[in-house]
Backbone as a ProteinNet text record, in pm:
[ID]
protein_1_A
[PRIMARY]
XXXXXXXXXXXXXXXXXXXXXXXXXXXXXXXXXXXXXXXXXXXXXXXXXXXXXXXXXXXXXXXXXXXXXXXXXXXXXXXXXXXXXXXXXXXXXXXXXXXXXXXXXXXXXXXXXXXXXXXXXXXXXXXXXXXXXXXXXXXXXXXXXXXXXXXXXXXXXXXXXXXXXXXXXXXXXXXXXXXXXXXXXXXXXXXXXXXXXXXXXXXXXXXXXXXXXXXXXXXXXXXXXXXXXXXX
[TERTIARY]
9643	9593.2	9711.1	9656.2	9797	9806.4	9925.1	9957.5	9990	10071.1	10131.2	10205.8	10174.9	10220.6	10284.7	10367.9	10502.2	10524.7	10574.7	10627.2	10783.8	10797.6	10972.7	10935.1	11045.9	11088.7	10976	10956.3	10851.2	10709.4	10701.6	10629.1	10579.7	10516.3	10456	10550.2	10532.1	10613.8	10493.4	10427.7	10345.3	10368	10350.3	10394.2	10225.4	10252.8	10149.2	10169.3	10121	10069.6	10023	10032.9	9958.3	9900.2	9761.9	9667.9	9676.7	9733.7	9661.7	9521.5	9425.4	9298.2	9291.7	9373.1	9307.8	9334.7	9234.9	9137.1	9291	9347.5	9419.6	9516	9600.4	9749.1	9688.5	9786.4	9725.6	9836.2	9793.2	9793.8	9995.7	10052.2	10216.9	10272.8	10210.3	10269.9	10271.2	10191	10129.4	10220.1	10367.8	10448.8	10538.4	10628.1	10731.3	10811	10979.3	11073.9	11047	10993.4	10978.9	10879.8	10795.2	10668.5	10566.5	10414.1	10304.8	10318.2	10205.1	10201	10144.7	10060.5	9972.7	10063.8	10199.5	10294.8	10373.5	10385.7	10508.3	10471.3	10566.4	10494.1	10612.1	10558.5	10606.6	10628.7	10726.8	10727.3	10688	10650	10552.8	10645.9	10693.9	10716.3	10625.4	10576.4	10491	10526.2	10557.2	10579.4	10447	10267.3	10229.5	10273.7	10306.7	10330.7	10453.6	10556.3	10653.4	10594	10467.6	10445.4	10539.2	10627.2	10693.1	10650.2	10648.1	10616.7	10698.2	10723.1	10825.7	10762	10780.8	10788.7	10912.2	10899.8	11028.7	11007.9	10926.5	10884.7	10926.4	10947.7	11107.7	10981.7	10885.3	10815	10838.8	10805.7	10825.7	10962.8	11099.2	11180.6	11243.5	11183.2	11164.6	11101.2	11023.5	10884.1	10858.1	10839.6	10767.6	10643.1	10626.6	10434.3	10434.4	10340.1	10353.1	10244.6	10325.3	10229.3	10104.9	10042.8	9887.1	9946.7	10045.6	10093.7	10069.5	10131.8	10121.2	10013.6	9912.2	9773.5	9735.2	9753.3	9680.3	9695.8	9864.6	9850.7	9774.7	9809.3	9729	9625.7	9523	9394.3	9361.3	9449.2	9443.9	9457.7	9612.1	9610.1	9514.4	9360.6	9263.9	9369.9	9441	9528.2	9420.2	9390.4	9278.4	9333.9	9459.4	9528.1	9640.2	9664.1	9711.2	9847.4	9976.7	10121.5	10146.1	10157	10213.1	10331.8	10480	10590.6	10577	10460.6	10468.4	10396.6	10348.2	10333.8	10462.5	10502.8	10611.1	10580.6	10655	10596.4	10648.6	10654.3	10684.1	10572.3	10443.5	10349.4	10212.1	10218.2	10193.5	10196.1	10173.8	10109.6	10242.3	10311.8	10451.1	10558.2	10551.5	10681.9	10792.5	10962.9	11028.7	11069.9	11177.2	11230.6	11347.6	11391.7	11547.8	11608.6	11724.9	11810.2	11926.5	11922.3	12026.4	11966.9	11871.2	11814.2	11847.8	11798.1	11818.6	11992.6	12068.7	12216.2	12279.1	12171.8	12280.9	12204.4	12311.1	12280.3	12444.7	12445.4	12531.6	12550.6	12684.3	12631.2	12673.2	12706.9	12742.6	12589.6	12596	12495.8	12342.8	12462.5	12355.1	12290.9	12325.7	12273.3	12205.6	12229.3	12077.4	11998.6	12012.3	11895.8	11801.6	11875.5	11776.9	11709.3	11789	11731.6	11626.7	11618.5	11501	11396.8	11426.7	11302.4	11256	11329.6	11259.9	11171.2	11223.4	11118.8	10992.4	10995.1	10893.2	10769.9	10848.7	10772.2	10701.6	10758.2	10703.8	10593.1	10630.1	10479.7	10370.8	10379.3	10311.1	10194.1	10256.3	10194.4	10164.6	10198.5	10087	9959.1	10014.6	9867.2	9772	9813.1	9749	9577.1	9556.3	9427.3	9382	9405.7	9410.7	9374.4	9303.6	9288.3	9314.2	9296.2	9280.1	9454.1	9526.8	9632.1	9758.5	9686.7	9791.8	9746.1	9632	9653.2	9731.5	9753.6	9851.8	9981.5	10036.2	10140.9	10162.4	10084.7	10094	10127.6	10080	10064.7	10203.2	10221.5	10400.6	10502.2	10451	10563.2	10597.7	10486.2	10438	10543.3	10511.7	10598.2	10737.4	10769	10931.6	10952.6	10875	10918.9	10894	10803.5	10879.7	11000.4	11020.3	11136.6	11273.5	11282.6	11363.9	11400.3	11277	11325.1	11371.2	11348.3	11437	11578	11555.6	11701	11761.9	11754	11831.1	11745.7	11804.3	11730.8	11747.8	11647.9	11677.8	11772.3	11859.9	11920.9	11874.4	11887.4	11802.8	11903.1	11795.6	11850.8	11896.9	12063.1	12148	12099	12180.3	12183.2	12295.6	12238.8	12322.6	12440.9	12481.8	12588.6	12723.7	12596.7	12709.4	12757.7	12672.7	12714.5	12843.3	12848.5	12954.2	13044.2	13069.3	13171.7	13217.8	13118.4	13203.5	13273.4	13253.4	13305.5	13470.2	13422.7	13564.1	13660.7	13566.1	13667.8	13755.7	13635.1	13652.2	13514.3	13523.8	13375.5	13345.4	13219.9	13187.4	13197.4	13277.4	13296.2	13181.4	13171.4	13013.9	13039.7	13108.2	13155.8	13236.7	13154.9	13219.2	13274.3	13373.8	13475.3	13538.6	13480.6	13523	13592.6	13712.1	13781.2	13803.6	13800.2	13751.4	13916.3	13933.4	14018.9	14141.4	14247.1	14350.8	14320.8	14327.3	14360.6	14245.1	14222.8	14070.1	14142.4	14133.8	14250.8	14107.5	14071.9	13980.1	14054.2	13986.5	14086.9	13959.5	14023.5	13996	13954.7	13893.2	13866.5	13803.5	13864.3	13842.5	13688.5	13643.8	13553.6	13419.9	13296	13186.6	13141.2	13107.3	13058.4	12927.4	12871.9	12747.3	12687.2	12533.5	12457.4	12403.1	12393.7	12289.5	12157.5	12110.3	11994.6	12031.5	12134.5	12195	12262.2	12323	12394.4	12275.6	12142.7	12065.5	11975.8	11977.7	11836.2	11985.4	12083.3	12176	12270.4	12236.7	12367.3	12459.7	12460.2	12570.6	12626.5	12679.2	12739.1	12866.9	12965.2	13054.4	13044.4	13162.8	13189.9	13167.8	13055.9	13075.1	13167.2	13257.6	13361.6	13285.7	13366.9	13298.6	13358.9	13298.6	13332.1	13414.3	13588.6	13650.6	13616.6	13567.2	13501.4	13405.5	13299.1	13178.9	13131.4	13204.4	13211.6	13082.5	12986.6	12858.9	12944.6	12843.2	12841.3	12806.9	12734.9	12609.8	12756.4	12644.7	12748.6	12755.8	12686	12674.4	12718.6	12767.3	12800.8	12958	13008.2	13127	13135.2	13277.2	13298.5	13164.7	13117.5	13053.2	12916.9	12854.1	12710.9	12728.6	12839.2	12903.8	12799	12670.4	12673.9	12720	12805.2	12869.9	12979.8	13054.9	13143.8	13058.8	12961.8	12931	12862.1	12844.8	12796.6	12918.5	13023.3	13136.4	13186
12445	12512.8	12569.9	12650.4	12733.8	12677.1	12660.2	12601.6	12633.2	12774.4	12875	12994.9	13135.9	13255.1	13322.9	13356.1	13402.3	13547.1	13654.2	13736.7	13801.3	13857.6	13836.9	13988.9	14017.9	14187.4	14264.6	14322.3	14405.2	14330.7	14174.6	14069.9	14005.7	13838.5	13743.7	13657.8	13555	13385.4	13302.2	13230.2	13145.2	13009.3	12917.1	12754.9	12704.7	12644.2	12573.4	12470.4	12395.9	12262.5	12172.6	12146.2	12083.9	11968.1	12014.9	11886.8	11801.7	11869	11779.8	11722.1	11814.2	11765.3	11815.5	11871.9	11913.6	11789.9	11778.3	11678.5	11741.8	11799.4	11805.9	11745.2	11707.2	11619.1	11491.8	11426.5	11305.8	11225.1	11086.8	11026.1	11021	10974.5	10973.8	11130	11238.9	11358.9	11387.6	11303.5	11336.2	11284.8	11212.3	11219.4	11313.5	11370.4	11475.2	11460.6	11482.5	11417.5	11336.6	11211.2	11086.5	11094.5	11197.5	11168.1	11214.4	11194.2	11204.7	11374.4	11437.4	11511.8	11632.7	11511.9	11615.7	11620.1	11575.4	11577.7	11705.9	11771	11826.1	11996.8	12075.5	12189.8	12316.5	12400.2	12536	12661.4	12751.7	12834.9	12991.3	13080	13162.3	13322.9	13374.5	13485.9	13641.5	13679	13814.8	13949.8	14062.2	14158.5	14234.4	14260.5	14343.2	14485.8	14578	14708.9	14695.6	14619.7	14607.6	14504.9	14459.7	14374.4	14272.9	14197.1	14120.8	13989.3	13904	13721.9	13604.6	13533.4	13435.4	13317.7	13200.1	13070.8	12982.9	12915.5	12782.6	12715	12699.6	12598	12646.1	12777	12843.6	12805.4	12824	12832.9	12940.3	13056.3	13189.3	13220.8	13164	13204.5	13072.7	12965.7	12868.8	12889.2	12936.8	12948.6	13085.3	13142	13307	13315.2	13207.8	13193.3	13175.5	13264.5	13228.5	13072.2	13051.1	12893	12953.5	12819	12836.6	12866.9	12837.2	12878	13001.8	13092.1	13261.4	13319.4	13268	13274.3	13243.5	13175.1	13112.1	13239.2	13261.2	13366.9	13490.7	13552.1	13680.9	13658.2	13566.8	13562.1	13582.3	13504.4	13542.9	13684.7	13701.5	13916.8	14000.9	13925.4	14002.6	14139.2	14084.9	14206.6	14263.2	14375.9	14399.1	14420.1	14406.9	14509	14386.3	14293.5	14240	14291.3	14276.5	14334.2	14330.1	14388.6	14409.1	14359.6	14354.8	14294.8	14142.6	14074.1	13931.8	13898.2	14014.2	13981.4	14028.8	13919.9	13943.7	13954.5	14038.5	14085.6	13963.7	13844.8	13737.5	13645.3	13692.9	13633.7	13718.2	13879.1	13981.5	13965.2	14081.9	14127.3	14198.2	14254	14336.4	14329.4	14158.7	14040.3	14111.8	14063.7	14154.4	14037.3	14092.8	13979.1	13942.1	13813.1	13757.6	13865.6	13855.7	13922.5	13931.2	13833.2	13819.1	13870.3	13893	13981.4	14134	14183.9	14298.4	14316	14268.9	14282.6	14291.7	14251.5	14235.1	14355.3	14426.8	14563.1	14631.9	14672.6	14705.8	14726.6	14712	14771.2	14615.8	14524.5	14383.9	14378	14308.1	14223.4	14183.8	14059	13978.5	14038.5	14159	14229.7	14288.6	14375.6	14486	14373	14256	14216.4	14129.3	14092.3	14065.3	14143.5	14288.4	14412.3	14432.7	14388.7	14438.1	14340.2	14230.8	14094.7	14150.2	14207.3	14227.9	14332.8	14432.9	14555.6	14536.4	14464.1	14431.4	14303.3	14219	14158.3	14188.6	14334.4	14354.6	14466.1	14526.6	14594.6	14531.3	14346.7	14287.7	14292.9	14218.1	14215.6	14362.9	14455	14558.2	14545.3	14568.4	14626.1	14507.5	14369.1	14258.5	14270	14407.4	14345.2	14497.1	14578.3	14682	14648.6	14637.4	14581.4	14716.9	14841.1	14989.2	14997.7	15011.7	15030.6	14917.4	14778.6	14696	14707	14704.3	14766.6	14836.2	14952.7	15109.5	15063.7	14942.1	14889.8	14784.1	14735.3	14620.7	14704.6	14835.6	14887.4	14991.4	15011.5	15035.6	14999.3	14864	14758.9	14690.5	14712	14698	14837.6	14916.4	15080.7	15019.7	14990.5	14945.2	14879.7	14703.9	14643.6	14639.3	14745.6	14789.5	14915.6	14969.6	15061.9	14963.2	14842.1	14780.3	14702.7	14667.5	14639.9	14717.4	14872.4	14971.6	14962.4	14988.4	14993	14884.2	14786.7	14659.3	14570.2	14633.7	14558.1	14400.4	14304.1	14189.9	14150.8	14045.3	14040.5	13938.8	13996.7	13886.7	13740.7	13655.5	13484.6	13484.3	13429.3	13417.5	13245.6	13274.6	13104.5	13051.7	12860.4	12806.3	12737	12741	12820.9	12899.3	12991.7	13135.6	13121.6	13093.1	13108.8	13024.3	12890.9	12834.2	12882.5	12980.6	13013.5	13126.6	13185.7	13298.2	13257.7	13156.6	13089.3	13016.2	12926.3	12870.7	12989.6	13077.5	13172.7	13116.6	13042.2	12975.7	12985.2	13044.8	13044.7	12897.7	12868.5	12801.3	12796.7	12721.5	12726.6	12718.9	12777.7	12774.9	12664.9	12641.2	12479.5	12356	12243.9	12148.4	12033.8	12023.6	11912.3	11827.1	11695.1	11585.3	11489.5	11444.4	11349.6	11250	11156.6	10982.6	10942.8	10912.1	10828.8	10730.9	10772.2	10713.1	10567.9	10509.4	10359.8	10347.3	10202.7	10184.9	10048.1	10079.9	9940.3	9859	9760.7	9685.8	9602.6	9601.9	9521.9	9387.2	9342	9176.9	9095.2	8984.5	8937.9	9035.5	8999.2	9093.7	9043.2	8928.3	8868	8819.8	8885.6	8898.9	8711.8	8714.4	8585.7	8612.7	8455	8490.8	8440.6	8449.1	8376.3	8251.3	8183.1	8067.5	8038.2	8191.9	8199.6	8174.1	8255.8	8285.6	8147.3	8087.4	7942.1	7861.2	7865.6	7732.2	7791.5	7878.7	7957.9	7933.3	7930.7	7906.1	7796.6	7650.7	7559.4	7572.9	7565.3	7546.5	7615.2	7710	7838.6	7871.5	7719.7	7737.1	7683.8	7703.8	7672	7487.9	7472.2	7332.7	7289.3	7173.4	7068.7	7012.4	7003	6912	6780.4	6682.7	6565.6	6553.2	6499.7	6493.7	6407.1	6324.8	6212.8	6244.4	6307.3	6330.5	6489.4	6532.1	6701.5	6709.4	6634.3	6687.9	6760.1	6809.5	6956.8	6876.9	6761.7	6703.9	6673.8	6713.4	6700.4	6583.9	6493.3	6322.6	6265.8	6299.8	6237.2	6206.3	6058.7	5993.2	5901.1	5786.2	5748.2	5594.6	5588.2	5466.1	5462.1	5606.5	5667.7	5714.7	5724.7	5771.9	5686	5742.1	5631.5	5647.5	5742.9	5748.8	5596.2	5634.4	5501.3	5409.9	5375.7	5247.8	5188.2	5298.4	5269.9	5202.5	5284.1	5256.4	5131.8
11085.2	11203.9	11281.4	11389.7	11424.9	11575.5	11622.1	11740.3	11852.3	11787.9	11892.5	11839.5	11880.8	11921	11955.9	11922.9	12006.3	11937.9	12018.6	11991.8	11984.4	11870.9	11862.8	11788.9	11811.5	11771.9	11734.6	11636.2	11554.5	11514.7	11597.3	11466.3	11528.4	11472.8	11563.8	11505.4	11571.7	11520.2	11555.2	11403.2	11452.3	11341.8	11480.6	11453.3	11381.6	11279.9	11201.6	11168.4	11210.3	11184.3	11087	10997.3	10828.9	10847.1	10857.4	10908.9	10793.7	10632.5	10538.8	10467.6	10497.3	10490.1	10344.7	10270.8	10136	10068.3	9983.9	9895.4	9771.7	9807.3	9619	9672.9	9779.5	9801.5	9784.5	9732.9	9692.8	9784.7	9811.5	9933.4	9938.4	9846.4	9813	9876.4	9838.2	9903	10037.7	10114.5	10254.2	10385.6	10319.6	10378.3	10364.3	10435.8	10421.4	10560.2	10513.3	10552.6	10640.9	10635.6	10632	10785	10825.8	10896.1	10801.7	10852.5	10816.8	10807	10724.9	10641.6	10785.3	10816.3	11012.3	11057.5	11103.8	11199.6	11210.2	11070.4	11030.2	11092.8	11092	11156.3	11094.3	11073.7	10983.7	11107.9	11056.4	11131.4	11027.8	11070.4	11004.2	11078	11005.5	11086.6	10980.5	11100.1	11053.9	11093.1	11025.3	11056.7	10998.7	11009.8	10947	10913.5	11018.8	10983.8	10881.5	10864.4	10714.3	10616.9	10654.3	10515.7	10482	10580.6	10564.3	10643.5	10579.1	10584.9	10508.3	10580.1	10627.7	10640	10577.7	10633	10609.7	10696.7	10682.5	10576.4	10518.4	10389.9	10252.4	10277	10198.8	10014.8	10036.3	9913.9	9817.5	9885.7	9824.2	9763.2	9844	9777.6	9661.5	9638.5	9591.8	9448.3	9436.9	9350.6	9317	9415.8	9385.2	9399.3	9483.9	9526.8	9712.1	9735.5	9859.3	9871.9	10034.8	10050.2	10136.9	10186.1	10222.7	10368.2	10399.7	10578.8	10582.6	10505.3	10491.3	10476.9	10364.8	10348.1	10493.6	10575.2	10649.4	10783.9	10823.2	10852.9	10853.9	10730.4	10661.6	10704.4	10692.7	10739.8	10887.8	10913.1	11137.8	11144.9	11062	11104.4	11076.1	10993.8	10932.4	10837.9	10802.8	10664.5	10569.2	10538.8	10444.4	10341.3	10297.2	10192.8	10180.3	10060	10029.5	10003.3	10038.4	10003.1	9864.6	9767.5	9626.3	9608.3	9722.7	9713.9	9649.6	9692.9	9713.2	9567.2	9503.4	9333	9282.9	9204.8	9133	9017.5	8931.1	8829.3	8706.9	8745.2	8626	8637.8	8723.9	8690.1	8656.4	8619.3	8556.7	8465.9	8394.6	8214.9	8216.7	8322.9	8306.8	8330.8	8296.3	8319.6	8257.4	8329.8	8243.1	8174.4	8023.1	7971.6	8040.5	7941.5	8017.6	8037.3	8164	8180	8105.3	7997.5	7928.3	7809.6	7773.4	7648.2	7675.7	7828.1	7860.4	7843.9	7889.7	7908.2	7766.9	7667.6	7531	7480	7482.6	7432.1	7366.2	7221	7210	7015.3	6954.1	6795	6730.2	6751	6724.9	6653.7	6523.2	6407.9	6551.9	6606.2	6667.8	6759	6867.9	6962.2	6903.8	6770.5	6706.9	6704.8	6640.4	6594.5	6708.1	6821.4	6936.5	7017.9	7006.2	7027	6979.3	6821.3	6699.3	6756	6744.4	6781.9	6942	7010.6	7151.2	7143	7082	7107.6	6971.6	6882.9	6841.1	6890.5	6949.6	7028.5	7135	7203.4	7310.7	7235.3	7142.9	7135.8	7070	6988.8	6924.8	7099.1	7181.5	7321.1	7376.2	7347.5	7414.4	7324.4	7190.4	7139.1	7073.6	7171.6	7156.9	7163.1	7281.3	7327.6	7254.2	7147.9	7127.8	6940.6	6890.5	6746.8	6663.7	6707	6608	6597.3	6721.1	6730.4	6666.9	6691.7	6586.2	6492	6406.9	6256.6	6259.4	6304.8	6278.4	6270.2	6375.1	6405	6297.9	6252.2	6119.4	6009.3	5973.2	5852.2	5861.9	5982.8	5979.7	5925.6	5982.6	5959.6	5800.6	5706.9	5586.7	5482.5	5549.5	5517.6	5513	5631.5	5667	5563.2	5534.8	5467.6	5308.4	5242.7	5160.3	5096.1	5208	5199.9	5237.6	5311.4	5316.1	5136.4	5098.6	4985.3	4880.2	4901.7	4816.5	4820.4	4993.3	4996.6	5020	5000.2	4972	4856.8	4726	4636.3	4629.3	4562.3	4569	4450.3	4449.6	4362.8	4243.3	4119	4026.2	4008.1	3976.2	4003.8	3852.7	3888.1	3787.2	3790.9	3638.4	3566.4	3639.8	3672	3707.1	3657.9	3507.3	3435	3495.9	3452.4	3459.5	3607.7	3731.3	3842.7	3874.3	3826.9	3826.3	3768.5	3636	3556	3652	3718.8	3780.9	3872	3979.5	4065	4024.2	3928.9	3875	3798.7	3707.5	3666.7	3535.3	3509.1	3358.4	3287.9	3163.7	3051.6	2983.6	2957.5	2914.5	2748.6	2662.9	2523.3	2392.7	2318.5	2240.4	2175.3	2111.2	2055.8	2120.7	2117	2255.7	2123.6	2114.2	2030	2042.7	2078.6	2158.4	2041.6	2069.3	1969	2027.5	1885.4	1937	2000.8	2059.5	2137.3	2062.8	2059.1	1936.5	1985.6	2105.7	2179.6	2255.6	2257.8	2359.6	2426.7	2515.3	2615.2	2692.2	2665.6	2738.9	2868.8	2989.6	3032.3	3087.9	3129.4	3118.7	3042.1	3009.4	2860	2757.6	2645.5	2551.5	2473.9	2491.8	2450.4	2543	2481.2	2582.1	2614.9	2735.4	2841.7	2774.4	2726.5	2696.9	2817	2855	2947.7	2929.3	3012.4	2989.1	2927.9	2886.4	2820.5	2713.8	2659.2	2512.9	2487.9	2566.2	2482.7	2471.6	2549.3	2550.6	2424.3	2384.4	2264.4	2149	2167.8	1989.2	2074.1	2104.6	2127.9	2058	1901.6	1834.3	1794.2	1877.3	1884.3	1792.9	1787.8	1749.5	1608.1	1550.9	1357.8	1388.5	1304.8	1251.9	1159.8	1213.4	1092.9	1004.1	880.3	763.8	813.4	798.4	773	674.1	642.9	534.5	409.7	474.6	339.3	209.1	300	252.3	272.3	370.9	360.5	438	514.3	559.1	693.7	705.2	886.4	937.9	975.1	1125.6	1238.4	1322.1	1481.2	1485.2	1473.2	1522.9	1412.7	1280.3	1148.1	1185.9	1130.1	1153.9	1057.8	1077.1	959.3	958.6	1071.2	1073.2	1077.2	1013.1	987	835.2	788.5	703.3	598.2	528.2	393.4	257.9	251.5	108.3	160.3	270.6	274.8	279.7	273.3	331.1	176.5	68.9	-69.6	-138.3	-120	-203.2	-179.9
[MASK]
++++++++++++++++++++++++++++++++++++++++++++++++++++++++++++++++++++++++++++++++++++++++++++++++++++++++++++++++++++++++++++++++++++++++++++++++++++++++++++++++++++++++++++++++++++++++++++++++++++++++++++++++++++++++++++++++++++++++

């Protein structure tokens, strides 16, 4: 609500008040710099005949939206004719691009080609809402890209071979002639570890002794099992 009126140069100055009654601030926002949300009070400056409006709440130059103080204004001045200044054209259909897209302009690789992506993007978006005219614009672009492939033929896929031979700058030999090795140096024991599987499936791994007497092999055979001695 408005509180008070004042006149200053070409304009009005009007003090507003933020009762807060809108149902969309939710109860945490309704303080501001550390009084109640009703307390706080805006200053509004109006110039109708320049179409110029002002608040302290520094929204507009914040955002690019005016606040409800200004609205709130406008409505007291009965304005019939909304100011065009206060649409900015980045919330338009005729937004511009980055300024840093615009600025890169020049014959450098990377500048044509953000050049190329911009001005095709921007006419994908004109003739968005236009279906006769992006066909025409699709079937262009179809033209281009096969005349691009004339003139930059593709290159056929070499063998992965040859590609290495050209690289190293050595050919690959049609006959490969590998010779056995004069010396074979083993190093650490020269003799394989068997496992515990393998000694317990053949215990008697090693050469059985004859008994000298009687010449038998048995592991447990001695002179006092011995019965040839024990015949004689």
């Amino acid at each position: 609500m408005s509180v008070s009126v004042s006149d200053v140069d070409s304009g009005k100055k009007y003090v507003i008040q933020d009762t807060g009654e809108d149902e969309k601030i939710s109860r945490r926002h309704r303080i501001v710099k550390g009084k109640p949300l009703y307390d706080v009070f805006y200053e509004v400056l109006c110039k109708p005949s320049e179409e110029f409006y002002q608040c302290t709440c520094k929204r507009f130059e914040s955002y690019g939206l005016l606040c409800r103080h200004i609205f709130y204004v406008i409505r007291l001045s009965k304005v019939k004719t909304f100011p065009r200044k206060y649409v900015l054209r980045r919330w338009s259909q005729d937004s511009l691009p980055p300024a840093s897209v615009i600025q890169a302009s020049g014959d450098t690789p990377d500048m044509i080609l953000r050049e190329i992506f911009r001005s095709v993007e921007y006419c994908v978006n004109r003739y968005a809402n236009e279906p006769e005219l992006l066909q025409k614009f699709r079937d262009h672009q179809v033209q281009l890209m096969a005349k691009a492939d004339a003139d930059v033929p593709i290159p056929k896929k070499t063998n992965k071979r040859d590609r290495i031979a050209s690289i190293l700058g050595v050919s690959q030999p049609e006959e490969i002639v590998v010779n056995i090795p004069k010396q074979v140096s083993t190093k650490g024991s020269r003799k394989r570890i068997k496992s515990k599987i393998e000694r317990s499936m053949n215990p008697s791994g090693k050469r059985r002794k004859n008994y000298r007497f009687c010449k038998s092999s048995m592991n447990d055979h001695n002179q006092a099992k011995c019965n040839a001695i024990k015949s004689s």
